[in-house]
């Protein structure tokens, strides 16, 4: 339970991030480890609350509460406090296949559910998680551990993002023979070509994939299922299929001027950037270069923030981020706000970096883009906006607030609308929902009894931690389908 008086004696420490100006000069991870004695103090703040909500992964009044993976947080906090790092790693690995990813990129819904958060800053859970797994790798505690027996059953996983990787890892542990199909040239889905390298070093993704390969998982990259490999071959060649193909259809902005050159979906900017970085350290020039450009990002979420941080590393001339919603209120620690999923004001790494370079937070709130403006030669030279006001969940335009903004590059980061429409779903006999996602039941089964689905493709765009939880759940259901039961 940590130290009885730990939460009274010690306050929450902030994670160590490298200096914004220094980190803008490279694409390395900006996150630095905390010293072991500080982690021990942070673990000691865990206060043995009667009902620890942090690890429940339950739904409460329509909202998800705690860690979706059910990570045994109070247990490993206590183990870290006592210096029992190996045991802490064993506990963490029992619920989380890839803590090196969640410990870096998870927005930590566990911390919003920490009982300490009723009256003060919650326990620092995510930092402890990443420190446990980084130490486990450094100590050599994580090594290939192939299953002792094989069941003879073959399972195909379509898509190698976190959901597909978690499903494959679990199914392989159960002894099934797993093939992961990935249409990209590298494994990892949005872990590889979505989240930028400075937030998640791609060598960590490759290290984990290497481990899985050594344990017997087969990865077939550059294979788009549905075109390069037919649905019929899939159903004939495998005993079960897990769809983990993501929800990557981007939301567009169908306004005047959308066809102009220089307007891109955020994912084109981010994915090309990481590929060029990994392939050639940008020498191939196969990316959207915004050096000396005026950049506008439409969309105030995490994808938009990643665009800002990427544009700043290119050396853009200016960067602005539009958000249609009003600015959220500050985070407060009271009983009324505890467990709340309400937006609260945060300065993420991209905004912090923009403020250092240009002297101000790049976000503009309550801004609606009305039309893109051409330079007369088919390329965007700016856009027109109007401010909006919100009432009862609806906005209306404020007369007289029309404004022109100069821009050479515009990135659309307004979320995603579901799976990419493909014949594959029909051919597999899988139904879609009105939200454009794969329809599944509570056990992740689709309309086809041998086809299951996990992650964004059935949940719609979400978080890495949810993709892992869904992948694990789908794997359990597949195991039950293949065996009639599962010991897991
Ligand atoms: C820019 C960006 C930043 C993000 N940052 C964070 C963050 O910091 N923290 C966080 O928790 N979440 C973040 N997310 C969300 C998170 O990345 C996703 O929720 C998560 O990756 C979903 O995992 P998935 O496995 O379901 O799908 P994906 O990661 O999308 O993987 C799907 C994979 O399937 C492949 N595929 C699709 N169709 C086929 C086919 N027919 N044949 C073969 N392969 C196919 C795709 O190429 C892709 O590799 C971010 C998302 C974006 C877009
Ligand atoms: S995976 Fe996310 S929610 Fe779960 S313990 Fe880690 S930081 Fe918290």
Coordinates of C-alpha atoms and ligand atoms in Angstrom, one line a residue:
X1 CA 0.0 0.0 0.0
X2 CA 2.9 2.4 -0.3
X3 CA 3.8 4.4 2.8
X4 CA 0.9 5.0 5.3
X5 CA 1.6 8.7 5.4
X6 CA 3.2 8.9 1.9
X7 CA 0.5 11.1 0.4
X8 CA 0.8 13.5 3.3
X9 CA 4.6 13.7 3.2
X10 CA 5.2 13.8 -0.6
X11 CA 3.7 15.8 -3.3
X12 CA 3.3 14.7 -6.9
X13 CA 6.3 15.3 -9.1
X14 CA 6.0 16.4 -12.7
X15 CA 7.5 14.1 -15.4
X16 CA 10.9 15.2 -16.7
X17 CA 10.7 16.5 -20.2
X18 CA 13.8 17.8 -22.0
X19 CA 14.1 21.6 -22.5
X20 CA 11.7 22.5 -25.4
X21 CA 14.2 24.6 -27.4
X22 CA 16.8 21.8 -27.2
X23 CA 14.4 19.0 -28.2
X24 CA 13.1 21.0 -31.2
X25 CA 16.5 20.4 -32.8
X26 CA 16.0 16.7 -33.2
X27 CA 13.3 13.9 -33.4
X28 CA 14.4 12.0 -30.3
X29 CA 12.0 11.2 -27.4
X30 CA 11.6 14.2 -25.2
X31 CA 10.7 12.2 -22.1
X32 CA 13.4 11.5 -19.5
X33 CA 13.3 8.9 -16.7
X34 CA 12.8 9.9 -13.1
X35 CA 15.5 8.8 -10.6
X36 CA 14.7 5.5 -8.7
X37 CA 14.4 7.3 -5.3
X38 CA 11.9 9.8 -6.6
X39 CA 9.8 6.9 -8.1
X40 CA 9.9 5.2 -4.8
X41 CA 8.5 8.4 -3.1
X42 CA 5.8 8.7 -5.9
X43 CA 4.8 5.0 -5.3
X44 CA 4.6 5.8 -1.6
X45 CA 1.8 8.3 -2.3
X46 CA -0.5 5.4 -3.1
X47 CA -2.7 5.4 0.0
X48 CA -4.5 2.0 0.2
X49 CA -7.9 3.5 -0.5
X50 CA -10.7 1.2 0.3
X51 CA -11.8 0.8 -3.3
X52 CA -9.1 1.7 -5.8
X53 CA -10.9 3.0 -8.8
X54 CA -7.6 3.5 -10.7
X55 CA -7.5 -0.2 -11.9
X56 CA -11.2 -1.0 -12.4
X57 CA -11.6 -0.4 -16.1
X58 CA -15.4 -0.2 -15.3
X59 CA -18.1 2.0 -16.7
X60 CA -19.7 4.4 -14.2
X61 CA -22.5 6.7 -15.2
X62 CA -21.7 6.2 -18.8
X63 CA -18.0 7.0 -18.5
X64 CA -15.1 4.7 -18.4
X65 CA -13.3 4.7 -15.1
X66 CA -9.7 3.7 -14.5
X67 CA -7.3 1.7 -16.5
X68 CA -9.0 -0.2 -19.3
X69 CA -6.4 -3.0 -19.0
X70 CA -7.2 -3.5 -15.3
X71 CA -3.5 -2.8 -14.5
X72 CA -2.9 -3.8 -10.8
X73 CA -1.8 -0.3 -10.0
X74 CA -1.9 -0.3 -6.2
X75 CA 0.0 -3.6 -6.2
X76 CA 2.9 -2.4 -8.3
X77 CA 3.0 1.0 -6.7
X78 CA 3.6 -0.8 -3.4
X79 CA 6.3 -3.0 -4.9
X80 CA 8.1 0.0 -6.4
X81 CA 8.0 1.7 -3.0
X82 CA 9.6 -1.4 -1.5
X83 CA 12.2 -1.6 -4.2
X84 CA 10.9 -4.9 -5.6
X85 CA 11.2 -4.0 -9.2
X86 CA 11.2 -7.5 -10.6
X87 CA 7.9 -8.4 -8.9
X88 CA 6.5 -5.0 -10.0
X89 CA 7.4 -5.9 -13.6
X90 CA 5.7 -9.4 -13.2
X91 CA 2.5 -7.8 -11.9
X92 CA 2.5 -5.2 -14.7
X93 CA 3.2 -7.7 -17.4
X94 CA 0.3 -9.9 -16.2
X95 CA -2.3 -7.4 -17.5
X96 CA -0.4 -5.2 -20.1
X97 CA 1.4 -6.7 -23.1
X98 CA 3.2 -3.5 -24.0
X99 CA 3.7 -1.1 -21.0
X100 CA 6.6 0.5 -22.9
X101 CA 3.9 2.0 -25.2
X102 CA 1.2 2.9 -22.7
X103 CA 3.8 4.2 -20.2
X104 CA 4.8 6.7 -22.9
X105 CA 1.6 7.7 -24.8
X106 CA -1.3 6.9 -22.5
X107 CA -3.3 9.9 -21.3
X108 CA -3.7 8.0 -18.0
X109 CA -7.4 7.7 -17.3
X110 CA -6.2 5.8 -14.2
X111 CA -4.9 9.0 -12.7
X112 CA -8.2 10.8 -13.3
X113 CA -9.8 8.0 -11.2
X114 CA -7.2 8.0 -8.4
X115 CA -9.0 8.5 -5.0
X116 CA -6.4 11.0 -4.0
X117 CA -7.6 13.1 -6.9
X118 CA -10.8 13.9 -4.8
X119 CA -8.8 16.5 -2.9
X120 CA -5.3 16.8 -4.4
X121 CA -3.1 15.8 -7.2
X122 CA -3.4 12.1 -7.9
X123 CA -0.7 9.4 -7.7
X124 CA 1.8 9.6 -10.6
X125 CA 0.9 6.2 -12.2
X126 CA 2.0 6.5 -15.8
X127 CA 5.6 7.4 -14.9
X128 CA 5.9 4.5 -12.6
X129 CA 4.6 2.2 -15.3
X130 CA 7.1 3.2 -17.9
X131 CA 9.9 3.1 -15.3
X132 CA 9.0 -0.5 -14.4
X133 CA 9.1 -1.8 -18.0
X134 CA 12.2 0.3 -19.0
X135 CA 14.0 -1.2 -16.1
X136 CA 12.8 -4.7 -17.0
X137 CA 14.3 -4.3 -20.5
X138 CA 17.5 -2.8 -19.1
X139 CA 17.9 -5.7 -16.6
X140 CA 17.3 -8.3 -19.3
X141 CA 14.1 -9.6 -17.6
X142 CA 12.2 -9.5 -20.9
X143 CA 13.4 -12.2 -23.3
X144 CA 11.7 -14.3 -25.9
X145 CA 9.5 -16.9 -24.3
X146 CA 7.9 -19.0 -27.0
X147 CA 4.9 -21.2 -26.0
X148 CA 5.7 -24.7 -24.8
X149 CA 3.1 -26.3 -27.1
X150 CA 1.3 -25.5 -30.3
X151 CA -2.5 -26.2 -30.7
X152 CA -2.3 -26.6 -34.5
X153 CA -4.9 -23.8 -35.0
X154 CA -4.0 -21.0 -37.3
X155 CA -5.2 -17.4 -36.7
X156 CA -4.9 -14.4 -39.0
X157 CA -4.7 -10.9 -37.6
X158 CA -5.4 -8.1 -40.0
X159 CA -3.5 -4.9 -39.0
X160 CA -0.5 -4.5 -36.8
X161 CA -1.5 -1.6 -34.6
X162 CA -1.7 -2.0 -30.9
X163 CA -5.0 -4.0 -31.1
X164 CA -3.5 -6.4 -33.6
X165 CA -0.3 -6.8 -31.8
X166 CA -2.0 -7.4 -28.4
X167 CA -4.3 -10.0 -30.0
X168 CA -1.4 -11.7 -31.8
X169 CA 0.8 -11.7 -28.6
X170 CA -2.0 -13.3 -26.5
X171 CA -3.0 -15.8 -29.2
X172 CA 0.6 -16.9 -29.6
X173 CA 0.9 -17.3 -25.9
X174 CA -2.1 -19.6 -26.0
X175 CA -0.2 -21.8 -28.5
X176 CA -2.0 -20.8 -31.7
X177 CA 0.0 -20.2 -34.8
X178 CA -0.5 -16.5 -35.7
X179 CA 0.1 -14.6 -38.9
X180 CA -0.2 -10.8 -38.8
X181 CA -1.0 -9.1 -42.1
X182 CA 0.0 -5.4 -42.5
X183 CA -0.4 -3.3 -45.6
X184 CA 2.3 -0.8 -44.6
X185 CA 6.0 -1.6 -45.0
X186 CA 6.5 -1.5 -41.2
X187 CA 4.7 -3.1 -38.3
X188 CA 3.0 -1.0 -35.7
X189 CA -0.1 0.8 -37.2
X190 CA -0.4 4.2 -35.6
X191 CA 2.3 3.4 -33.1
X192 CA 4.7 3.4 -36.1
X193 CA 3.2 5.9 -38.6
X194 CA 0.8 8.0 -36.5
X195 CA 2.4 9.0 -33.1
X196 CA 5.6 10.9 -33.9
X197 CA 9.0 9.6 -33.0
X198 CA 9.6 12.2 -30.3
X199 CA 6.6 10.8 -28.4
X200 CA 7.3 7.1 -29.0
X201 CA 10.7 6.1 -30.3
X202 CA 10.2 3.7 -33.2
X203 CA 13.1 1.5 -32.0
X204 CA 10.8 0.5 -29.1
X205 CA 8.1 -0.7 -31.5
X206 CA 10.7 -2.6 -33.5
X207 CA 12.2 -4.1 -30.3
X208 CA 8.8 -5.5 -29.3
X209 CA 8.0 -6.8 -32.8
X210 CA 11.4 -8.5 -32.8
X211 CA 10.5 -10.3 -29.5
X212 CA 7.2 -11.4 -30.9
X213 CA 8.9 -12.7 -34.0
X214 CA 11.3 -14.7 -31.9
X215 CA 8.4 -16.1 -30.0
X216 CA 6.9 -17.4 -33.3
X217 CA 4.5 -14.7 -34.6
X218 CA 4.7 -14.3 -38.3
X219 CA 4.5 -10.8 -39.8
X220 CA 3.6 -10.3 -43.4
X221 CA 4.1 -6.6 -44.3
X222 CA 3.2 -5.0 -47.6
X223 CA 0.1 -7.2 -47.8
X224 CA -3.3 -5.5 -48.0
X225 CA -5.9 -8.0 -47.1
X226 CA -8.8 -7.8 -49.5
X227 CA -6.6 -6.9 -52.5
X228 CA -3.2 -8.6 -52.2
X229 CA -4.7 -11.5 -50.2
X230 CA -8.4 -12.3 -50.8
X231 CA -11.0 -12.7 -48.1
X232 CA -11.7 -16.2 -49.5
X233 CA -8.1 -17.2 -49.0
X234 CA -8.2 -15.8 -45.5
X235 CA -11.3 -17.8 -44.5
X236 CA -10.0 -21.0 -46.2
X237 CA -6.5 -20.7 -44.8
X238 CA -7.1 -19.8 -41.2
X239 CA -9.3 -21.2 -38.3
X240 CA -10.1 -17.7 -37.1
X241 CA -9.6 -14.1 -38.1
X242 CA -9.1 -11.0 -36.0
X243 CA -9.8 -7.7 -37.8
X244 CA -7.7 -5.0 -36.2
X245 CA -7.5 -2.6 -39.2
X246 CA -8.1 0.6 -37.4
X247 CA -10.5 3.5 -38.1
X248 CA -8.4 5.5 -40.4
X249 CA -11.0 7.2 -42.7
X250 CA -10.2 11.0 -42.0
X251 CA -13.0 13.5 -41.4
X252 CA -12.9 16.0 -44.3
X253 CA -13.8 19.7 -44.5
X254 CA -16.1 20.1 -47.5
X255 CA -15.8 23.9 -47.9
X256 CA -15.0 26.1 -50.9
X257 CA -11.3 25.8 -52.0
X258 CA -10.8 22.3 -50.4
X259 CA -9.2 21.1 -53.7
X260 CA -6.4 23.6 -53.5
X261 CA -2.8 22.4 -53.3
X262 CA -1.2 22.7 -49.9
X263 CA -4.2 21.3 -48.0
X264 CA -3.6 17.9 -46.5
X265 CA -5.0 15.4 -44.1
X266 CA -2.9 15.4 -40.9
X267 CA -2.1 11.7 -41.3
X268 CA -0.4 12.3 -44.7
X269 CA 1.9 14.8 -43.1
X270 CA 2.7 12.7 -40.0
X271 CA 3.0 9.3 -41.7
X272 CA 5.3 10.5 -44.6
X273 CA 7.4 12.4 -42.0
X274 CA 8.1 9.3 -39.9
X275 CA 8.7 7.1 -42.9
X276 CA 11.2 9.5 -44.4
X277 CA 12.9 9.9 -41.1
X278 CA 13.2 6.1 -40.7
X279 CA 14.1 5.4 -44.3
X280 CA 16.7 8.0 -44.9
X281 CA 16.9 10.6 -42.2
X282 CA 14.9 12.8 -44.6
X283 CA 17.5 12.5 -47.4
X284 CA 14.9 11.0 -49.8
X285 CA 12.9 14.3 -49.5
X286 CA 9.7 12.2 -49.5
X287 CA 7.8 14.2 -47.0
X288 CA 5.7 17.4 -46.8
X289 CA 8.4 20.0 -45.9
X290 CA 7.0 23.1 -44.1
X291 CA 10.3 24.8 -43.5
X292 CA 9.7 28.6 -43.7
X293 CA 6.0 28.0 -44.3
X294 CA 3.0 29.5 -42.5
X295 CA 1.1 26.5 -41.2
X296 CA -2.5 26.2 -40.0
X297 CA -3.7 23.1 -38.2
X298 CA -7.5 22.7 -38.1
X299 CA -8.4 20.5 -35.1
X300 CA -7.5 21.0 -31.5
X301 CA -6.9 17.3 -30.5
X302 CA -3.8 15.2 -30.1
X303 CA -3.3 14.7 -33.8
X304 CA -3.2 18.4 -34.3
X305 CA -0.7 18.8 -31.5
X306 CA 1.5 16.2 -33.2
X307 CA 1.3 18.2 -36.5
X308 CA 2.4 21.4 -34.6
X309 CA 5.4 19.6 -33.0
X310 CA 6.4 18.2 -36.4
X311 CA 6.0 21.5 -38.2
X312 CA 8.2 23.2 -35.5
X313 CA 10.9 20.7 -36.1
X314 CA 10.9 21.5 -39.8
X315 CA 11.4 25.2 -38.9
X316 CA 8.0 26.6 -40.0
X317 CA 7.6 30.3 -40.2
X318 CA 4.4 30.3 -38.1
X319 CA 1.9 27.8 -36.7
X320 CA -1.7 28.3 -35.6
X321 CA -4.1 25.6 -34.3
X322 CA -7.9 26.2 -34.7
X323 CA -10.3 24.7 -32.2
X324 CA -14.0 25.1 -32.8
X325 CA -14.8 24.5 -29.1
X326 CA -14.3 27.1 -26.3
X327 CA -11.2 26.7 -24.1
X328 CA -11.9 24.2 -21.3
X329 CA -11.7 25.1 -17.6
X330 CA -8.7 24.3 -15.4
X331 CA -8.3 21.0 -13.7
X332 CA -9.6 21.1 -10.2
X333 CA -9.4 18.5 -7.5
X334 CA -12.8 18.3 -5.8
X335 CA -15.3 15.5 -5.3
X336 CA -17.6 16.9 -8.0
X337 CA -14.9 16.8 -10.6
X338 CA -13.4 13.5 -9.6
X339 CA -13.9 10.7 -12.2
X340 CA -15.2 13.4 -14.6
X341 CA -14.3 13.0 -18.2
X342 CA -14.9 16.7 -18.9
X343 CA -12.2 18.4 -21.0
X344 CA -9.8 20.4 -18.9
X345 CA -7.2 22.9 -20.0
X346 CA -3.8 21.3 -20.8
X347 CA -0.7 22.4 -22.5
X348 CA 0.7 19.5 -24.4
X349 CA 4.2 19.2 -25.7
X350 CA 3.4 20.8 -29.1
X351 CA 1.8 23.9 -27.6
X352 CA 4.7 24.2 -25.1
X353 CA 7.2 24.1 -27.9
X354 CA 5.2 26.6 -30.1
X355 CA 5.1 29.0 -27.1
X356 CA 8.9 28.8 -26.8
X357 CA 9.5 29.5 -30.4
X358 CA 6.8 32.1 -31.2
X359 CA 6.1 33.5 -27.7
X360 CA 2.4 32.4 -27.5
X361 CA 0.2 29.3 -27.3
X362 CA -0.8 28.5 -30.9
X363 CA -4.4 27.7 -30.2
X364 CA -7.3 29.8 -31.3
X365 CA -10.7 28.8 -29.8
X366 CA -14.2 29.1 -31.2
X367 CA -13.0 29.4 -34.8
X368 CA -14.9 28.0 -37.7
X369 CA -13.2 27.8 -41.1
X370 CA -15.5 29.1 -43.9
X371 CA -13.4 28.8 -47.1
X372 CA -9.9 28.3 -48.4
X373 CA -8.5 31.1 -50.6
X374 CA -6.4 30.4 -53.7
X375 CA -3.2 32.2 -54.8
X376 CA -4.6 32.2 -58.3
X377 CA -2.4 29.3 -59.4
X378 CA -4.3 26.5 -57.7
X379 CA -2.4 26.7 -54.3
X380 CA -3.8 27.8 -51.0
X381 CA -2.7 31.2 -49.8
X382 CA -4.9 31.5 -46.7
X383 CA -8.3 30.9 -45.3
X384 CA -11.3 32.8 -44.0
X385 CA -12.8 32.1 -40.6
X386 CA -15.5 33.4 -38.3
X387 CA -15.8 33.1 -34.6
X388 CA -18.6 31.1 -33.0
X389 CA -20.4 31.1 -29.7
X390 CA -21.8 28.0 -28.0
X391 CA -25.2 27.6 -26.4
X392 CA -26.8 24.3 -25.3
X393 CA -24.3 22.3 -27.3
X394 CA -24.8 24.2 -30.5
X395 CA -22.8 27.0 -32.0
X396 CA -23.8 30.1 -34.0
X397 CA -21.5 32.4 -35.9
X398 CA -20.8 35.8 -34.5
X399 CA -21.3 38.6 -37.0
X400 CA -18.4 40.9 -37.6
X401 CA -15.7 38.4 -36.5
X402 CA -14.8 37.3 -40.1
X403 CA -11.0 37.1 -40.5
X404 CA -8.5 36.2 -43.1
X405 CA -5.4 34.1 -42.1
X406 CA -2.4 33.7 -44.4
X407 CA -1.3 30.1 -44.8
X408 CA 0.9 28.1 -47.2
X409 CA 0.1 24.7 -45.7
X410 CA -3.1 23.6 -44.0
X411 CA -3.5 20.3 -42.1
X412 CA -6.9 18.8 -41.4
X413 CA -6.8 17.1 -38.0
X414 CA -10.5 16.8 -37.3
X415 CA -10.7 13.2 -36.3
X416 CA -11.8 10.1 -38.2
X417 CA -15.1 8.7 -39.4
X418 CA -14.6 5.0 -39.1
X419 CA -13.1 2.2 -41.1
X420 CA -12.0 2.8 -44.7
X421 CA -14.8 1.5 -46.8
X422 CA -13.7 -1.8 -48.4
X423 CA -15.2 -4.8 -50.1
X424 CA -13.3 -6.9 -47.6
X425 CA -16.1 -6.5 -45.0
X426 CA -18.8 -7.7 -47.3
X427 CA -16.6 -10.6 -48.5
X428 CA -16.0 -11.6 -44.9
X429 CA -19.7 -11.4 -44.1
X430 CA -19.0 -8.7 -41.5
X431 CA -21.6 -6.0 -40.8
X432 CA -20.8 -2.3 -40.1
X433 CA -22.5 0.1 -37.7
X434 CA -24.0 3.5 -38.5
X435 CA -20.8 5.0 -37.0
X436 CA -18.8 3.3 -39.8
X437 CA -17.2 0.7 -37.4
X438 CA -17.3 -3.1 -37.5
X439 CA -20.3 -4.4 -35.6
X440 CA -19.2 -6.7 -32.7
X441 CA -21.0 -8.2 -29.7
X442 CA -19.6 -8.0 -26.1
X443 CA -17.1 -10.7 -26.9
X444 CA -15.8 -8.9 -30.0
X445 CA -17.5 -11.4 -32.4
X446 CA -18.7 -10.1 -35.8
X447 CA -21.6 -11.4 -37.8
X448 CA -19.3 -14.1 -39.2
X449 CA -18.7 -16.7 -36.3
X450 CA -15.0 -17.1 -37.2
X451 CA -14.2 -13.4 -37.6
X452 CA -13.6 -11.2 -34.6
X453 CA -12.6 -7.5 -34.4
X454 CA -10.6 -5.4 -32.0
X455 CA -9.5 -1.8 -31.5
X456 CA -10.4 1.4 -33.4
X457 CA -12.1 -0.6 -36.2
X458 CA -14.9 -1.6 -33.8
X459 CA -14.6 1.1 -31.2
X460 CA -13.8 4.0 -33.5
X461 CA -10.7 6.2 -32.9
X462 CA -9.7 5.8 -29.3
X463 CA -6.5 5.2 -27.4
X464 CA -3.6 2.8 -27.4
X465 CA -4.7 1.4 -24.0
X466 CA -8.2 0.6 -25.3
X467 CA -6.7 -1.0 -28.4
X468 CA -4.6 -3.3 -26.1
X469 CA -7.6 -4.1 -23.9
X470 CA -9.8 -4.9 -27.0
X471 CA -7.0 -7.0 -28.6
X472 CA -6.7 -9.1 -25.4
X473 CA -10.4 -9.5 -25.2
X474 CA -10.7 -10.6 -28.8
X475 CA -7.9 -13.1 -28.3
X476 CA -9.7 -14.7 -25.3
X477 CA -12.9 -15.0 -27.4
X478 CA -11.0 -16.5 -30.3
X479 CA -9.4 -19.0 -27.9
X480 CA -12.8 -19.9 -26.6
X481 CA -14.1 -20.3 -30.2
X482 CA -11.2 -22.6 -31.1
X483 CA -11.3 -24.7 -27.9
X484 CA -14.7 -24.2 -26.5
X485 CA -13.1 -22.7 -23.4
X486 CA -10.1 -20.7 -22.3
X487 CA -7.9 -20.9 -19.3
X488 CA -7.4 -17.2 -19.5
Ligands
LIG1 C1 -1.7 11.1 -35.0 C2 -2.2 10.3 -33.9 C3 -1.7 10.3 -32.6 C4 -2.2 9.6 -31.6 N1 -1.6 9.7 -30.4 C5 -2.0 8.9 -29.4 C6 -1.5 9.0 -28.1 O1 -0.5 9.8 -27.8 N2 -1.9 8.1 -27.1 C7 -2.9 7.2 -27.3 O2 -3.3 6.5 -26.4 N3 -3.5 7.2 -28.6 C8 -3.1 8.0 -29.6 N4 -3.7 7.9 -30.8 C9 -4.8 6.9 -31.0 C10 -4.2 5.5 -31.2 O3 -3.0 5.5 -31.9 C11 -5.2 4.5 -31.8 O4 -6.3 4.5 -31.0 C12 -4.6 3.1 -31.8 O5 -3.4 3.1 -32.6 C13 -5.6 2.1 -32.5 O6 -5.0 0.9 -32.6 P1 -5.6 -0.2 -33.7 O7 -4.6 -1.3 -33.6 O8 -7.0 -0.4 -33.5 O9 -5.4 0.6 -35.1 P2 -4.2 1.2 -35.9 O10 -3.1 1.6 -35.0 O11 -4.8 2.3 -36.8 O12 -3.7 0.0 -36.8 C14 -4.4 -0.5 -37.9 C15 -3.5 -1.2 -38.8 O13 -4.2 -1.9 -39.8 C16 -3.6 -1.8 -41.1 N5 -4.6 -2.2 -42.1 C17 -5.7 -1.6 -42.4 N6 -6.4 -2.3 -43.3 C18 -5.6 -3.3 -43.7 C19 -5.7 -4.4 -44.6 N7 -6.8 -4.4 -45.4 N8 -4.7 -5.3 -44.7 C20 -3.6 -5.2 -43.9 N9 -3.5 -4.2 -43.0 C21 -4.4 -3.3 -42.9 C22 -3.2 -0.4 -41.1 O14 -2.2 -0.2 -42.1 C23 -2.7 -0.2 -39.7 O15 -1.3 -0.5 -39.6 C24 -3.3 8.7 -31.8 C25 -3.8 8.6 -33.1 C26 -3.3 9.4 -34.1 C27 -4.0 9.3 -35.5
LIG2 S1 -2.1 1.9 -19.3 FE1 -2.8 4.0 -19.1 S2 -4.6 3.9 -17.8 FE2 -3.5 1.9 -17.6 S3 -2.1 2.2 -15.8 FE3 -1.0 2.8 -17.7 S4 -1.2 5.0 -17.9 FE4 -2.9 4.3 -16.5

